[in-house]
Amino acid sequence: MSENATSQLLARIVGKCPICKLPPRRHAWSQLASTICGDPSFQESLANFFQLFRTHEWMRLRAYQGFDPMRDAVVVYAVRCPDGGALVLAVRSNFDLYAPDELYGCEIIDAKASDALCTQLENWEDI
């Protein structure tokens, strides 16, 4: 397993891949989107962010690249399964280093949708 902190986080969150039913050792991830959360001034934007997540509008979701190291964020990752298909995970990343990150949502997408998404993303890291 990678020593990358995000790779370790995603391996812990995924546990066993719901597609291949194995630990995600041969899987890879890429960050899709991020936005600030936990601040009332971002409530409308956050609602739209999750609407795009639930409706699988990945390219529109990619427009969200907000991050502030002093605030909590929701980060969306694509996790590519070597058996085909992918998981798209929405993870709350807490500003407080002692607060654990939380899985807010997991969408499973088939091989065709996965191929379309994965070709649009760069910087893939091994889990």
PDB file of C-alpha atoms in Angstrom:
ATOM      1  CA  MET A   1       0.000   0.000   0.000  1.00  0.00           C
ATOM      2  CA  SER A   2       1.109   3.546  -0.719  1.00  0.00           C
ATOM      3  CA  GLU A   3       2.527   5.781   1.991  1.00  0.00           C
ATOM      4  CA  ASN A   4       0.464   8.665   0.607  1.00  0.00           C
ATOM      5  CA  ALA A   5      -1.940   9.872   3.331  1.00  0.00           C
ATOM      6  CA  THR A   6      -4.874  10.173   0.920  1.00  0.00           C
ATOM      7  CA  SER A   7      -4.228   6.672  -0.428  1.00  0.00           C
ATOM      8  CA  GLN A   8      -4.277   5.324   3.120  1.00  0.00           C
ATOM      9  CA  LEU A   9      -7.467   7.245   3.935  1.00  0.00           C
ATOM     10  CA  LEU A  10      -9.240   5.916   0.843  1.00  0.00           C
ATOM     11  CA  ALA A  11      -8.081   2.342   1.508  1.00  0.00           C
ATOM     12  CA  ARG A  12      -9.523   2.609   5.029  1.00  0.00           C
ATOM     13  CA  ILE A  13     -12.792   4.146   3.845  1.00  0.00           C
ATOM     14  CA  VAL A  14     -13.301   1.664   0.995  1.00  0.00           C
ATOM     15  CA  GLY A  15     -12.316  -1.403   3.033  1.00  0.00           C
ATOM     16  CA  LYS A  16     -13.400  -3.858   0.361  1.00  0.00           C
ATOM     17  CA  CYS A  17     -14.298  -2.593  -3.079  1.00  0.00           C
ATOM     18  CA  PRO A  18     -18.013  -3.166  -3.746  1.00  0.00           C
ATOM     19  CA  ILE A  19     -17.178  -3.925  -7.391  1.00  0.00           C
ATOM     20  CA  CYS A  20     -14.459  -6.586  -7.084  1.00  0.00           C
ATOM     21  CA  LYS A  21     -15.057  -7.470  -3.395  1.00  0.00           C
ATOM     22  CA  LEU A  22     -11.312  -7.178  -2.643  1.00  0.00           C
ATOM     23  CA  PRO A  23      -9.212  -4.696  -0.667  1.00  0.00           C
ATOM     24  CA  PRO A  24      -8.309  -1.787  -2.962  1.00  0.00           C
ATOM     25  CA  ARG A  25      -4.625  -2.690  -3.352  1.00  0.00           C
ATOM     26  CA  ARG A  26      -4.586  -2.482  -7.175  1.00  0.00           C
ATOM     27  CA  HIS A  27      -6.965   0.468  -7.337  1.00  0.00           C
ATOM     28  CA  ALA A  28      -6.055   4.054  -8.178  1.00  0.00           C
ATOM     29  CA  TRP A  29      -7.603   7.374  -7.207  1.00  0.00           C
ATOM     30  CA  SER A  30      -7.822  10.909  -8.500  1.00  0.00           C
ATOM     31  CA  GLN A  31      -9.385  13.977  -6.936  1.00  0.00           C
ATOM     32  CA  LEU A  32     -12.475  15.110  -8.799  1.00  0.00           C
ATOM     33  CA  ALA A  33     -13.752  18.127  -6.859  1.00  0.00           C
ATOM     34  CA  SER A  34     -13.698  19.923  -3.525  1.00  0.00           C
ATOM     35  CA  THR A  35     -15.684  22.568  -1.733  1.00  0.00           C
ATOM     36  CA  ILE A  36     -15.743  24.276   1.639  1.00  0.00           C
ATOM     37  CA  CYS A  37     -18.372  23.075   4.094  1.00  0.00           C
ATOM     38  CA  GLY A  38     -19.510  23.897   7.613  1.00  0.00           C
ATOM     39  CA  ASP A  39     -19.950  27.600   6.888  1.00  0.00           C
ATOM     40  CA  PRO A  40     -23.472  29.025   6.432  1.00  0.00           C
ATOM     41  CA  SER A  41     -22.279  31.320   3.639  1.00  0.00           C
ATOM     42  CA  PHE A  42     -21.485  28.234   1.526  1.00  0.00           C
ATOM     43  CA  GLN A  43     -24.785  26.413   2.184  1.00  0.00           C
ATOM     44  CA  GLU A  44     -26.361  27.010  -1.240  1.00  0.00           C
ATOM     45  CA  SER A  45     -23.162  26.111  -3.068  1.00  0.00           C
ATOM     46  CA  LEU A  46     -22.797  22.950  -0.970  1.00  0.00           C
ATOM     47  CA  ALA A  47     -26.388  21.910  -1.754  1.00  0.00           C
ATOM     48  CA  ASN A  48     -25.677  22.295  -5.487  1.00  0.00           C
ATOM     49  CA  PHE A  49     -22.412  20.368  -5.065  1.00  0.00           C
ATOM     50  CA  PHE A  50     -24.255  17.381  -3.563  1.00  0.00           C
ATOM     51  CA  GLN A  51     -27.015  17.586  -6.171  1.00  0.00           C
ATOM     52  CA  LEU A  52     -24.396  17.197  -8.897  1.00  0.00           C
ATOM     53  CA  PHE A  53     -22.835  14.314  -6.944  1.00  0.00           C
ATOM     54  CA  ARG A  54     -26.168  12.469  -6.595  1.00  0.00           C
ATOM     55  CA  THR A  55     -27.068  12.949 -10.267  1.00  0.00           C
ATOM     56  CA  HIS A  56     -23.609  11.865 -11.507  1.00  0.00           C
ATOM     57  CA  GLU A  57     -22.908  15.134 -13.286  1.00  0.00           C
ATOM     58  CA  TRP A  58     -19.179  14.637 -12.879  1.00  0.00           C
ATOM     59  CA  MET A  59     -17.957  17.184 -15.426  1.00  0.00           C
ATOM     60  CA  ARG A  60     -20.066  19.943 -13.884  1.00  0.00           C
ATOM     61  CA  LEU A  61     -18.911  18.855 -10.430  1.00  0.00           C
ATOM     62  CA  ARG A  62     -15.282  19.249 -11.538  1.00  0.00           C
ATOM     63  CA  ALA A  63     -15.845  23.020 -11.624  1.00  0.00           C
ATOM     64  CA  TYR A  64     -15.819  22.934  -7.820  1.00  0.00           C
ATOM     65  CA  GLN A  65     -12.230  23.292  -6.711  1.00  0.00           C
ATOM     66  CA  GLY A  66     -12.704  25.302  -3.518  1.00  0.00           C
ATOM     67  CA  PHE A  67     -10.403  24.712  -0.592  1.00  0.00           C
ATOM     68  CA  ASP A  68      -9.309  26.653   2.472  1.00  0.00           C
ATOM     69  CA  PRO A  69      -6.799  24.971   4.789  1.00  0.00           C
ATOM     70  CA  MET A  70      -8.486  26.666   7.755  1.00  0.00           C
ATOM     71  CA  ARG A  71     -11.958  25.207   7.041  1.00  0.00           C
ATOM     72  CA  ASP A  72     -13.619  21.829   6.669  1.00  0.00           C
ATOM     73  CA  ALA A  73     -14.106  20.625   3.101  1.00  0.00           C
ATOM     74  CA  VAL A  74     -15.898  17.949   1.139  1.00  0.00           C
ATOM     75  CA  VAL A  75     -13.576  16.288  -1.345  1.00  0.00           C
ATOM     76  CA  VAL A  76     -14.815  13.995  -4.114  1.00  0.00           C
ATOM     77  CA  TYR A  77     -12.482  11.233  -5.292  1.00  0.00           C
ATOM     78  CA  ALA A  78     -12.805   8.804  -8.177  1.00  0.00           C
ATOM     79  CA  VAL A  79     -11.446   5.355  -7.298  1.00  0.00           C
ATOM     80  CA  ARG A  80     -10.812   3.190 -10.354  1.00  0.00           C
ATOM     81  CA  CYS A  81     -11.289  -0.582  -9.949  1.00  0.00           C
ATOM     82  CA  PRO A  82      -9.021  -2.793 -12.086  1.00  0.00           C
ATOM     83  CA  ASP A  83     -12.025  -5.048 -12.809  1.00  0.00           C
ATOM     84  CA  GLY A  84     -13.829  -2.141 -14.508  1.00  0.00           C
ATOM     85  CA  GLY A  85     -16.058   0.520 -13.093  1.00  0.00           C
ATOM     86  CA  ALA A  86     -15.272   3.011 -10.381  1.00  0.00           C
ATOM     87  CA  LEU A  87     -16.387   4.400  -7.075  1.00  0.00           C
ATOM     88  CA  VAL A  88     -16.956   8.095  -6.601  1.00  0.00           C
ATOM     89  CA  LEU A  89     -16.568   9.024  -2.949  1.00  0.00           C
ATOM     90  CA  ALA A  90     -17.580  12.235  -1.167  1.00  0.00           C
ATOM     91  CA  VAL A  91     -15.406  12.581   1.924  1.00  0.00           C
ATOM     92  CA  ARG A  92     -15.595  15.266   4.581  1.00  0.00           C
ATOM     93  CA  SER A  93     -12.064  16.421   5.302  1.00  0.00           C
ATOM     94  CA  ASN A  94     -11.971  18.069   8.708  1.00  0.00           C
ATOM     95  CA  PHE A  95      -9.785  21.062   9.499  1.00  0.00           C
ATOM     96  CA  ASP A  96      -9.302  19.695  13.025  1.00  0.00           C
ATOM     97  CA  LEU A  97      -6.485  17.169  12.728  1.00  0.00           C
ATOM     98  CA  TYR A  98      -7.959  15.101  15.580  1.00  0.00           C
ATOM     99  CA  ALA A  99     -11.379  14.782  13.948  1.00  0.00           C
ATOM    100  CA  PRO A 100     -11.612  11.787  11.606  1.00  0.00           C
ATOM    101  CA  ASP A 101     -12.558  12.237   7.978  1.00  0.00           C
ATOM    102  CA  GLU A 102     -16.051  10.949   7.179  1.00  0.00           C
ATOM    103  CA  LEU A 103     -17.585   9.264   4.149  1.00  0.00           C
ATOM    104  CA  TYR A 104     -20.614  11.301   3.066  1.00  0.00           C
ATOM    105  CA  GLY A 105     -21.490   9.351  -0.052  1.00  0.00           C
ATOM    106  CA  CYS A 106     -20.401   6.566  -2.383  1.00  0.00           C
ATOM    107  CA  GLU A 107     -21.617   6.163  -5.935  1.00  0.00           C
ATOM    108  CA  ILE A 108     -20.739   3.098  -7.991  1.00  0.00           C
ATOM    109  CA  ILE A 109     -20.459   3.706 -11.713  1.00  0.00           C
ATOM    110  CA  ASP A 110     -20.280   1.095 -14.449  1.00  0.00           C
ATOM    111  CA  ALA A 111     -17.347   0.522 -16.786  1.00  0.00           C
ATOM    112  CA  LYS A 112     -18.667   2.747 -19.594  1.00  0.00           C
ATOM    113  CA  ALA A 113     -19.352   5.715 -17.285  1.00  0.00           C
ATOM    114  CA  SER A 114     -16.083   5.035 -15.489  1.00  0.00           C
ATOM    115  CA  ASP A 115     -14.091   5.136 -18.734  1.00  0.00           C
ATOM    116  CA  ALA A 116     -15.694   8.471 -19.664  1.00  0.00           C
ATOM    117  CA  LEU A 117     -14.900   9.936 -16.246  1.00  0.00           C
ATOM    118  CA  CYS A 118     -11.417   8.493 -15.834  1.00  0.00           C
ATOM    119  CA  THR A 119     -10.172   9.842 -19.166  1.00  0.00           C
ATOM    120  CA  GLN A 120     -11.057  13.344 -17.952  1.00  0.00           C
ATOM    121  CA  LEU A 121      -9.035  13.086 -14.745  1.00  0.00           C
ATOM    122  CA  GLU A 122      -5.303  13.446 -14.297  1.00  0.00           C
ATOM    123  CA  ASN A 123      -2.793  12.663 -11.571  1.00  0.00           C
ATOM    124  CA  TRP A 124      -3.864   9.138 -10.672  1.00  0.00           C
ATOM    125  CA  GLU A 125      -2.270   7.703  -7.545  1.00  0.00           C
ATOM    126  CA  ASP A 126      -2.114   4.070  -6.518  1.00  0.00           C
ATOM    127  CA  ILE A 127      -3.855   3.038  -3.349  1.00  0.00           C
TER     128      ILE A 127
END
